[in-house]
Tab-separated table of N, CA and C in Angstrom:
chain	number	residue	atom	x	y	z
P	1	UNK	N	62.653	28.856	163.569
P	1	UNK	CA	61.882	27.566	162.889
P	1	UNK	C	60.402	27.561	164.128
P	2	UNK	N	59.226	27.294	163.526
P	2	UNK	CA	58.255	26.846	164.387
P	2	UNK	C	58.317	25.448	164.724
P	3	UNK	N	57.633	25.012	165.752
P	3	UNK	CA	57.530	23.545	166.040
P	3	UNK	C	57.246	22.652	164.654
P	4	UNK	N	56.122	23.264	164.012
P	4	UNK	CA	55.717	22.367	162.872
P	4	UNK	C	56.950	22.250	162.019
P	5	UNK	N	57.786	23.247	161.553
P	5	UNK	CA	58.665	23.361	160.446
P	5	UNK	C	59.744	22.281	161.176
P	6	UNK	N	60.143	22.173	162.350
P	6	UNK	CA	61.086	21.141	163.073
P	6	UNK	C	60.710	19.875	162.742
P	7	UNK	N	59.648	19.754	162.955
P	7	UNK	CA	58.862	18.223	162.987
P	7	UNK	C	58.903	17.836	161.334
P	8	UNK	N	59.085	18.659	160.515
P	8	UNK	CA	59.000	18.185	159.053
P	8	UNK	C	60.211	17.992	158.646
P	9	UNK	N	61.464	18.938	159.358
P	9	UNK	CA	62.551	18.833	158.807
P	9	UNK	C	63.325	17.350	159.401
P	10	UNK	N	62.736	17.389	160.658
P	10	UNK	CA	63.144	15.930	161.363
P	10	UNK	C	62.706	14.873	160.655
P	11	UNK	N	61.243	14.756	160.262
P	11	UNK	CA	60.970	13.719	159.308
P	11	UNK	C	61.467	13.507	158.070
P	12	UNK	N	61.838	14.429	157.504
P	12	UNK	CA	62.807	14.527	156.325
P	12	UNK	C	64.229	14.001	156.465
P	13	UNK	N	64.896	14.454	157.769
P	13	UNK	CA	66.191	13.870	157.836
P	13	UNK	C	66.360	12.573	158.294
P	14	UNK	N	65.162	11.728	158.888
P	14	UNK	CA	65.051	10.896	159.267
P	14	UNK	C	64.844	9.801	158.063
P	15	UNK	N	64.201	10.170	157.259
P	15	UNK	CA	63.886	9.356	155.894
P	15	UNK	C	64.813	9.248	154.824
P	16	UNK	N	65.778	10.455	154.956
P	16	UNK	CA	67.055	10.635	153.871
P	16	UNK	C	68.269	10.655	154.513
P	17	UNK	N	68.603	10.462	155.697
P	17	UNK	CA	69.913	10.449	156.253
P	17	UNK	C	70.503	9.508	155.621
P	18	UNK	N	70.407	7.952	155.653
P	18	UNK	CA	70.978	7.147	155.082
P	18	UNK	C	71.505	7.038	153.516
P	19	UNK	N	70.500	7.854	153.101
P	19	UNK	CA	70.760	8.179	151.440
P	19	UNK	C	71.636	8.958	150.915
P	20	UNK	N	71.699	9.901	151.838
P	20	UNK	CA	72.714	11.127	151.465
P	20	UNK	C	73.924	10.644	152.063
P	21	UNK	N	73.880	9.735	153.435
P	21	UNK	CA	75.327	9.329	153.783
P	21	UNK	C	75.806	8.430	152.340
P	22	UNK	N	75.257	7.622	151.822
P	22	UNK	CA	75.614	6.716	150.949
P	22	UNK	C	76.219	7.656	149.610
P	23	UNK	N	75.334	8.586	149.222
P	23	UNK	CA	75.869	9.622	148.201
P	23	UNK	C	77.030	10.243	148.496
P	24	UNK	N	77.114	10.923	149.753
P	24	UNK	CA	78.420	11.381	150.204
P	24	UNK	C	79.464	10.352	150.252
P	25	UNK	N	79.135	9.120	150.363
P	25	UNK	CA	80.447	8.222	150.541
P	25	UNK	C	80.800	7.946	149.005
P	26	UNK	N	80.013	7.750	148.196
P	26	UNK	CA	80.433	7.549	146.752
P	26	UNK	C	81.258	8.979	146.353
P	27	UNK	N	80.981	10.032	146.683
P	27	UNK	CA	81.678	11.106	146.474
P	27	UNK	C	82.844	11.457	146.727
P	28	UNK	N	83.196	10.833	147.896
P	28	UNK	CA	84.334	10.742	148.657
P	28	UNK	C	85.235	9.701	149.180
P	29	UNK	N	84.549	8.917	149.138
P	29	UNK	CA	85.262	7.136	149.451
P	29	UNK	C	85.606	7.198	150.911
P	30	UNK	N	85.297	7.722	151.706
P	30	UNK	CA	85.611	7.642	153.313
P	30	UNK	C	84.431	8.078	154.019
P	31	UNK	N	83.995	7.070	154.964
P	31	UNK	CA	82.672	7.156	155.631
P	31	UNK	C	82.716	8.370	156.800
P	32	UNK	N	84.235	8.357	157.276
P	32	UNK	CA	84.143	9.718	157.985
P	32	UNK	C	83.784	10.999	157.462
P	33	UNK	N	84.803	11.358	156.266
P	33	UNK	CA	84.257	12.611	155.324
P	33	UNK	C	82.777	12.399	155.083
P	34	UNK	N	82.410	11.523	154.636
P	34	UNK	CA	80.902	11.374	154.094
P	34	UNK	C	79.870	11.755	155.190
P	35	UNK	N	80.294	11.348	156.580
P	35	UNK	CA	79.373	11.838	157.580
P	35	UNK	C	79.300	13.477	157.675
P	36	UNK	N	80.707	14.217	157.607
P	36	UNK	CA	80.880	15.643	157.604
P	36	UNK	C	80.147	16.047	156.403
P	37	UNK	N	80.204	15.467	155.274
P	37	UNK	CA	79.727	16.015	153.915
P	37	UNK	C	77.920	16.203	154.192
P	38	UNK	N	77.610	14.889	154.686
P	38	UNK	CA	76.035	15.134	154.853
P	38	UNK	C	75.718	15.880	155.897
P	39	UNK	N	76.530	16.001	157.028
P	39	UNK	CA	76.030	17.132	158.134
P	39	UNK	C	76.148	18.190	157.509
P	40	UNK	N	77.052	18.762	156.683
P	40	UNK	CA	77.067	20.119	156.136
P	40	UNK	C	75.772	20.303	154.947
P	41	UNK	N	75.471	19.549	154.288
P	41	UNK	CA	74.291	19.212	153.583
P	41	UNK	C	73.085	19.381	154.445
P	42	UNK	N	72.762	18.972	155.565
P	42	UNK	CA	71.618	19.168	156.074
P	42	UNK	C	71.951	20.087	157.119
P	43	UNK	N	72.603	20.766	157.510
P	43	UNK	CA	72.694	21.972	158.247
P	43	UNK	C	72.436	23.118	157.236
P	44	UNK	N	72.858	22.951	155.960
P	44	UNK	CA	72.489	24.111	155.190
P	44	UNK	C	70.902	23.901	154.765
P	45	UNK	N	70.501	22.659	154.733
P	45	UNK	CA	69.041	22.513	154.571
P	45	UNK	C	68.171	23.307	155.661
P	46	UNK	N	68.782	22.807	156.717
P	46	UNK	CA	67.883	23.479	158.320
P	46	UNK	C	68.022	24.869	158.244
P	47	UNK	N	68.895	25.670	157.622
P	47	UNK	CA	68.833	26.973	157.545
P	47	UNK	C	67.845	27.574	156.587
P	48	UNK	N	67.689	26.745	155.728
P	48	UNK	CA	66.767	27.323	154.413
P	48	UNK	C	65.566	26.727	154.521
P	49	UNK	N	65.244	25.763	155.416
P	49	UNK	CA	63.847	24.982	155.659
P	49	UNK	C	62.840	25.763	155.311
P	50	UNK	N	62.540	27.120	155.898
P	50	UNK	CA	61.474	27.959	155.801
P	50	UNK	C	61.280	28.409	154.595
P	51	UNK	N	62.562	28.689	153.686
P	51	UNK	CA	62.300	29.416	152.656
P	51	UNK	C	62.112	28.423	151.142
P	52	UNK	N	62.004	27.140	151.768
P	52	UNK	CA	61.664	26.056	150.461
P	52	UNK	C	60.431	26.259	150.281
P	53	UNK	N	59.785	26.298	148.935
P	53	UNK	CA	58.709	26.608	148.612
P	53	UNK	C	58.061	25.112	147.786
P	54	UNK	N	59.209	24.621	147.129
P	54	UNK	CA	58.536	23.437	146.472
P	54	UNK	C	59.340	22.277	147.019
P	55	UNK	N	58.570	21.327	147.966
P	55	UNK	CA	59.078	19.916	148.861
P	55	UNK	C	60.106	18.975	147.898
P	56	UNK	N	59.483	19.223	146.638
P	56	UNK	CA	60.050	18.117	145.683
P	56	UNK	C	61.215	18.420	145.141
P	57	UNK	N	61.797	19.796	145.506
P	57	UNK	CA	63.153	20.297	144.937
P	57	UNK	C	63.871	19.951	146.222
P	58	UNK	N	63.527	19.538	147.348
P	58	UNK	CA	64.612	19.388	148.697
P	58	UNK	C	65.642	18.602	148.361
P	59	UNK	N	65.268	17.295	147.786
P	59	UNK	CA	66.198	16.597	147.444
P	59	UNK	C	67.287	16.958	146.623
P	60	UNK	N	67.075	17.721	145.347
P	60	UNK	CA	67.911	18.233	144.641
P	60	UNK	C	69.042	19.141	145.102
P	61	UNK	N	68.106	19.886	146.205
P	61	UNK	CA	69.271	21.061	146.964
P	61	UNK	C	70.125	20.361	147.732
P	62	UNK	N	69.616	19.142	148.448
P	62	UNK	CA	70.519	18.267	149.377
P	62	UNK	C	71.646	17.772	148.696
P	63	UNK	N	71.420	17.101	147.282
P	63	UNK	CA	72.354	16.979	146.365
P	63	UNK	C	73.210	17.943	145.919
P	64	UNK	N	72.785	19.119	145.821
P	64	UNK	CA	73.343	20.026	145.283
P	64	UNK	C	74.637	20.622	146.081
P	65	UNK	N	73.953	20.906	147.177
P	65	UNK	CA	74.833	21.208	148.234
P	65	UNK	C	75.976	19.902	148.895
P	66	UNK	N	75.506	18.725	148.799
P	66	UNK	CA	76.434	17.591	148.902
P	66	UNK	C	77.534	17.703	148.087
P	67	UNK	N	77.415	17.943	146.757
P	67	UNK	CA	78.540	17.802	145.666
P	67	UNK	C	79.339	19.144	145.847
P	68	UNK	N	78.808	20.325	146.027
P	68	UNK	CA	79.744	21.340	146.254
P	68	UNK	C	80.525	21.288	147.582
P	69	UNK	N	79.987	20.807	148.673
P	69	UNK	CA	80.660	20.739	149.819
P	69	UNK	C	81.998	19.595	149.400
P	70	UNK	N	81.493	18.407	148.610
P	70	UNK	CA	82.603	17.406	148.599
P	70	UNK	C	83.711	18.163	147.585
P	71	UNK	N	83.525	19.152	146.550
P	71	UNK	CA	84.337	19.548	145.639
P	71	UNK	C	85.240	20.770	146.560
P	72	UNK	N	84.563	21.463	147.279
P	72	UNK	CA	84.909	22.433	147.985
P	72	UNK	C	86.204	21.855	149.162
P	73	UNK	N	85.745	20.683	149.504
P	73	UNK	CA	86.589	19.769	150.738
P	73	UNK	C	87.713	19.447	149.736
P	74	UNK	N	87.490	18.838	148.648
P	74	UNK	CA	88.825	18.261	147.968
P	74	UNK	C	89.869	19.291	147.282
P	75	UNK	N	89.534	20.499	147.766
P	75	UNK	CA	90.369	21.705	147.349
P	75	UNK	C	91.339	22.101	148.313
P	76	UNK	N	90.806	21.777	149.439
P	76	UNK	CA	91.826	22.076	150.755
P	76	UNK	C	92.899	21.546	151.049
P	77	UNK	N	93.961	22.452	151.038
P	77	UNK	CA	95.302	21.593	150.796
P	77	UNK	C	95.515	20.381	151.793
P	78	UNK	N	94.833	20.548	152.880
P	78	UNK	CA	95.223	19.183	154.093
P	78	UNK	C	94.874	18.102	153.364
P	79	UNK	N	93.847	18.199	152.308
P	79	UNK	CA	93.248	16.689	151.852
P	79	UNK	C	94.058	16.181	150.467
P	80	UNK	N	95.187	16.978	149.945
P	80	UNK	CA	95.888	16.527	149.037
P	80	UNK	C	96.852	15.655	149.367
P	81	UNK	N	97.082	14.878	148.588
P	81	UNK	CA	98.080	13.853	148.765
P	81	UNK	C	99.610	14.157	148.273
P	82	UNK	N	100.375	13.503	149.065
P	82	UNK	CA	101.881	14.111	148.408
P	82	UNK	C	102.536	13.041	147.855
P	83	UNK	N	103.279	13.634	146.614
P	83	UNK	CA	104.014	12.803	145.964
P	83	UNK	C	105.498	12.145	146.453
P	84	UNK	N	105.593	11.297	146.287
P	84	UNK	CA	107.275	10.592	146.538
P	84	UNK	C	107.981	10.050	145.562
P	85	UNK	N	109.456	10.232	145.899
P	85	UNK	CA	110.194	9.625	144.761
P	85	UNK	C	110.316	8.078	144.625
P	86	UNK	N	109.960	7.565	145.802
P	86	UNK	CA	110.111	5.887	145.740
P	86	UNK	C	108.487	5.273	146.138
P	87	UNK	N	108.301	4.333	145.357
P	87	UNK	CA	106.849	3.713	145.746
P	87	UNK	C	107.006	2.549	146.844
P	88	UNK	N	106.102	2.593	147.650
P	88	UNK	CA	106.693	1.131	148.636
P	88	UNK	C	106.304	-0.254	147.791
P	89	UNK	N	107.360	-1.058	148.369
P	89	UNK	CA	107.190	-2.383	147.774
P	89	UNK	C	106.002	-3.188	148.020
P	90	UNK	N	105.356	-3.596	146.852
P	90	UNK	CA	104.260	-4.540	146.825
P	90	UNK	C	104.483	-5.708	147.807
P	91	UNK	N	103.417	-6.194	148.524
P	91	UNK	CA	103.639	-7.401	149.731
P	91	UNK	C	103.632	-8.609	148.590
P	92	UNK	N	104.625	-9.415	148.933
P	92	UNK	CA	104.828	-10.829	148.035
P	92	UNK	C	103.514	-11.877	148.134
P	93	UNK	N	102.576	-11.521	149.152
P	93	UNK	CA	101.730	-12.468	149.419
P	93	UNK	C	100.002	-11.891	148.557
P	94	UNK	N	100.300	-11.044	147.830
P	94	UNK	CA	99.123	-10.217	147.400
P	94	UNK	C	98.320	-11.197	146.328
P	95	UNK	N	97.233	-11.527	146.714
P	95	UNK	CA	96.846	-12.677	145.376
P	95	UNK	C	96.553	-11.711	143.956
P	96	UNK	N	96.669	-12.489	142.962
P	96	UNK	CA	96.485	-12.022	141.601
P	96	UNK	C	95.088	-11.727	141.293
P	97	UNK	N	94.615	-10.718	140.497
P	97	UNK	CA	93.642	-10.263	139.903
P	97	UNK	C	92.582	-11.775	139.545
P	98	UNK	N	93.046	-12.695	139.243
P	98	UNK	CA	92.196	-13.740	138.921
P	98	UNK	C	91.859	-14.565	140.180
P	99	UNK	N	92.349	-14.133	141.178
P	99	UNK	CA	91.782	-14.682	142.739
P	99	UNK	C	90.703	-13.592	143.114
P	100	UNK	N	91.050	-12.327	142.919
P	100	UNK	CA	89.963	-11.568	143.548
P	100	UNK	C	88.627	-11.667	142.618
P	101	UNK	N	87.683	-10.892	143.107
P	101	UNK	CA	86.476	-10.674	142.682
P	101	UNK	C	86.147	-9.379	142.757
P	102	UNK	N	85.692	-8.788	141.536
P	102	UNK	CA	85.419	-7.548	141.439
P	102	UNK	C	84.276	-7.149	142.576
P	103	UNK	N	84.914	-6.002	143.413
P	103	UNK	CA	83.841	-5.957	144.493
P	103	UNK	C	83.298	-4.392	144.255
P	104	UNK	N	82.596	-3.910	145.075
P	104	UNK	CA	81.978	-2.588	145.394
P	104	UNK	C	83.105	-1.666	145.631
P	105	UNK	N	84.021	-2.374	146.538
P	105	UNK	CA	85.018	-1.462	147.172
P	105	UNK	C	86.108	-1.310	145.995
P	106	UNK	N	86.134	-2.002	145.284
P	106	UNK	CA	87.171	-1.964	143.886
P	106	UNK	C	86.685	-0.553	143.143
P	107	UNK	N	85.456	-0.568	142.903
P	107	UNK	CA	84.958	0.778	142.180
P	107	UNK	C	84.985	1.778	142.666
P	108	UNK	N	84.814	1.838	144.066
P	108	UNK	CA	84.645	2.932	145.087
P	108	UNK	C	86.137	3.381	144.973
P	109	UNK	N	87.130	2.749	145.275
P	109	UNK	CA	88.685	2.797	145.293
P	109	UNK	C	89.317	3.539	143.885
P	110	UNK	N	88.373	2.930	142.648
P	110	UNK	CA	88.899	3.597	141.350
P	110	UNK	C	88.191	4.940	141.231
P	111	UNK	N	86.949	5.078	142.073
P	111	UNK	CA	86.222	6.262	141.959
P	111	UNK	C	86.963	7.372	142.573
P	112	UNK	N	87.718	7.166	143.736
P	112	UNK	CA	88.512	8.036	144.677
P	112	UNK	C	89.677	8.768	143.703
P	113	UNK	N	90.002	8.081	142.655
P	113	UNK	CA	90.921	8.559	141.585
P	113	UNK	C	90.445	9.396	140.639
P	114	UNK	N	89.342	9.491	140.320
P	114	UNK	CA	88.488	10.201	139.294
P	114	UNK	C	88.615	11.637	140.115
P	115	UNK	N	88.827	12.917	139.003
P	115	UNK	CA	88.938	14.127	139.623
P	115	UNK	C	87.496	14.426	140.039
P	116	UNK	N	87.562	15.486	141.326
P	116	UNK	CA	86.068	15.467	141.924
P	116	UNK	C	84.819	16.021	140.978
P	117	UNK	N	84.932	16.832	140.428
P	117	UNK	CA	83.701	17.204	139.301
P	117	UNK	C	83.480	16.110	138.226
P	118	UNK	N	84.108	15.219	137.992
P	118	UNK	CA	83.782	14.353	137.027
P	118	UNK	C	83.225	13.036	138.097
P	119	UNK	N	83.664	12.984	138.914
P	119	UNK	CA	83.258	11.763	140.363
P	119	UNK	C	81.861	12.387	140.653
P	120	UNK	N	81.659	13.583	140.816
P	120	UNK	CA	80.369	14.038	141.143
P	120	UNK	C	79.195	13.800	140.113
P	121	UNK	N	79.806	14.056	138.838
P	121	UNK	CA	78.690	13.673	137.800
P	121	UNK	C	78.485	12.050	137.620
P	122	UNK	N	79.687	11.386	137.899
P	122	UNK	CA	79.295	9.815	137.704
P	122	UNK	C	78.440	9.282	138.667
P	123	UNK	N	78.627	10.131	139.931
P	123	UNK	CA	77.642	9.916	140.958
P	123	UNK	C	76.113	9.707	140.775
P	124	UNK	N	75.942	11.135	140.188
P	124	UNK	CA	74.812	11.821	140.179
P	124	UNK	C	73.885	10.798	138.971
P	125	UNK	N	74.729	10.422	137.911
P	125	UNK	CA	74.295	9.815	136.885
P	125	UNK	C	73.882	8.391	137.052
P	126	UNK	N	75.026	7.851	137.618
P	126	UNK	CA	74.935	6.231	137.745
P	126	UNK	C	74.600	5.533	139.181
P	127	UNK	N	74.674	6.314	140.397
P	127	UNK	CA	74.472	5.791	141.654
P	127	UNK	C	73.104	6.585	142.219
P	128	UNK	N	73.072	7.678	141.538
P	128	UNK	CA	71.823	8.411	142.075
P	128	UNK	C	70.367	8.021	140.958
P	129	UNK	N	71.352	7.658	139.780
P	129	UNK	CA	70.207	7.481	138.719
P	129	UNK	C	69.463	8.597	138.205
P	130	UNK	N	69.945	9.856	138.151
P	130	UNK	CA	69.690	10.832	137.137
P	130	UNK	C	69.976	10.885	135.982
P	131	UNK	N	68.966	11.648	135.138
P	131	UNK	CA	69.632	11.597	133.643
P	131	UNK	C	70.142	13.002	133.596
P	132	UNK	N	70.667	13.042	132.605
P	132	UNK	CA	71.683	14.376	132.123
P	132	UNK	C	70.751	15.505	132.329
P	133	UNK	N	69.588	15.973	132.157
P	133	UNK	CA	68.854	17.106	132.520
P	133	UNK	C	69.091	17.413	134.392
P	134	UNK	N	68.612	15.847	134.831
P	134	UNK	CA	68.501	16.119	136.167
P	134	UNK	C	69.748	16.257	136.944
P	135	UNK	N	70.859	15.548	136.369
P	135	UNK	CA	72.313	15.763	136.942
P	135	UNK	C	72.745	17.289	136.633
P	136	UNK	N	72.262	18.023	135.519
P	136	UNK	CA	72.526	19.439	135.413
P	136	UNK	C	71.964	20.228	136.233
P	137	UNK	N	70.745	19.834	136.690
P	137	UNK	CA	70.050	20.706	137.593
P	137	UNK	C	70.680	20.669	138.883
P	138	UNK	N	71.020	19.714	139.479
P	138	UNK	CA	71.634	18.871	140.562
P	138	UNK	C	73.068	19.765	140.793
P	139	UNK	N	73.880	19.772	139.885
P	139	UNK	CA	75.241	20.451	139.763
P	139	UNK	C	75.174	21.691	139.580
P	140	UNK	N	74.131	22.463	139.067
P	140	UNK	CA	74.089	23.613	138.606
P	140	UNK	C	75.027	24.234	137.346
P	141	UNK	N	74.915	23.103	136.457
P	141	UNK	CA	75.416	23.191	135.313
P	141	UNK	C	74.824	23.029	134.080
P	142	UNK	N	75.359	23.446	132.971
P	142	UNK	CA	74.625	22.951	131.358
P	142	UNK	C	74.621	21.188	131.280
P	143	UNK	N	73.637	20.706	130.625
P	143	UNK	CA	73.626	19.493	130.270
P	143	UNK	C	75.072	19.161	129.158
P	144	UNK	N	75.382	19.839	128.220
P	144	UNK	CA	76.911	19.673	127.650
P	144	UNK	C	78.001	19.268	128.549
P	145	UNK	N	77.825	20.065	129.694
P	145	UNK	CA	78.801	20.071	130.881
P	145	UNK	C	78.752	18.812	131.578
P	146	UNK	N	77.585	18.278	131.549
P	146	UNK	CA	77.304	17.093	132.215
P	146	UNK	C	77.883	16.018	131.244
P	147	UNK	N	77.480	16.044	129.923
P	147	UNK	CA	77.845	14.829	128.870
P	147	UNK	C	79.303	14.984	129.014
P	148	UNK	N	79.993	15.990	128.774
P	148	UNK	CA	81.407	15.882	128.734
P	148	UNK	C	82.330	15.441	129.896
P	149	UNK	N	81.607	15.865	130.913
P	149	UNK	CA	82.304	15.445	132.372
P	149	UNK	C	82.079	13.918	132.345
P	150	UNK	N	80.660	13.443	131.866
P	150	UNK	CA	80.761	11.979	132.075
P	150	UNK	C	81.554	11.086	131.058
P	151	UNK	N	81.687	11.635	130.139
P	151	UNK	CA	82.672	10.946	129.243
P	151	UNK	C	83.929	10.788	129.815
P	152	UNK	N	84.449	12.075	130.017
P	152	UNK	CA	85.767	12.177	130.623
P	152	UNK	C	86.090	11.411	131.934
P	153	UNK	N	84.915	11.434	132.665
P	153	UNK	CA	84.965	10.765	134.241
P	153	UNK	C	85.014	9.401	134.044
P	154	UNK	N	84.127	8.507	132.902
P	154	UNK	CA	84.079	7.217	132.575
P	154	UNK	C	85.462	6.788	131.703
P	155	UNK	N	85.881	7.636	131.124
P	155	UNK	CA	87.457	7.430	130.452
P	155	UNK	C	88.440	7.072	131.560
P	156	UNK	N	88.440	8.333	132.668
P	156	UNK	CA	89.221	8.222	133.502
P	156	UNK	C	89.053	6.820	134.532
P	157	UNK	N	88.013	6.540	134.890
P	157	UNK	CA	87.548	5.326	135.662
P	157	UNK	C	87.869	4.203	134.886
P	158	UNK	N	87.689	3.935	133.692
P	158	UNK	CA	88.229	2.990	132.786
P	158	UNK	C	89.605	3.010	132.816
P	159	UNK	N	90.454	3.979	132.784
P	159	UNK	CA	91.675	4.000	132.849
P	159	UNK	C	92.357	3.273	134.082
P	160	UNK	N	91.780	3.814	135.377
P	160	UNK	CA	92.403	3.410	136.464
P	160	UNK	C	92.113	2.157	136.545
P	161	UNK	N	90.709	1.663	136.353
P	161	UNK	CA	90.601	0.199	136.306
P	161	UNK	C	91.144	-0.833	135.459
P	162	UNK	N	91.929	-0.339	134.504
P	162	UNK	CA	92.429	-0.944	133.639
P	162	UNK	C	94.254	-1.031	134.283
P	163	UNK	N	94.465	0.187	134.949
P	163	UNK	CA	95.505	0.057	135.330
P	163	UNK	C	95.720	-0.784	136.813
P	164	UNK	N	94.575	-0.967	137.274
P	164	UNK	CA	94.718	-1.578	138.529
P	164	UNK	C	94.750	-3.248	138.095
P	165	UNK	N	93.976	-3.646	136.712
P	165	UNK	CA	94.361	-5.008	136.335
P	165	UNK	C	95.707	-5.203	135.859
P	166	UNK	N	96.499	-4.318	135.121
P	166	UNK	CA	97.552	-4.638	134.990
P	166	UNK	C	98.725	-4.623	136.222
P	167	UNK	N	98.356	-3.676	137.244
P	167	UNK	CA	99.161	-4.029	138.400
P	167	UNK	C	99.078	-5.345	139.177
P	168	UNK	N	97.603	-5.333	139.457
P	168	UNK	CA	97.307	-6.842	139.988
P	168	UNK	C	97.174	-7.878	139.152
P	169	UNK	N	97.296	-7.882	137.906
P	169	UNK	CA	96.837	-8.991	137.170
P	169	UNK	C	97.736	-9.598	136.398
């Protein structure tokens, strides 16, 4: 890459770094993994920087790379949670749901329990603000797939949040 390309990439990186990192966090729920995912997306973008013909498509490329990296990472065996026979006893001093205020952390914790593809669709649709067509392009799938994954993802998210209410309320 020549000097001009490097400067353009550096400008893009500086402008979009925080937004990409936030999106990555919403996809995975862990700031350390979010940093890794954002880095993966920017490295992939850097490799293809000279081949980008439409600068308006750069954000879409980064989003698609981010989602794919998140889904690939979730498939890795060392990321899987292990089932146990007994659950730990809840602490006696935990406040009831009526004492808790619904926070962003509650939503992000519930989002972690939604399957990766559904989570990706929910993040693209409701946190990135993309419509069905935009989310389909970003994720490389059909609009029908986005619609069905959105419906399933919202149902799973509701179920997780309702379970949280029943457990803590």
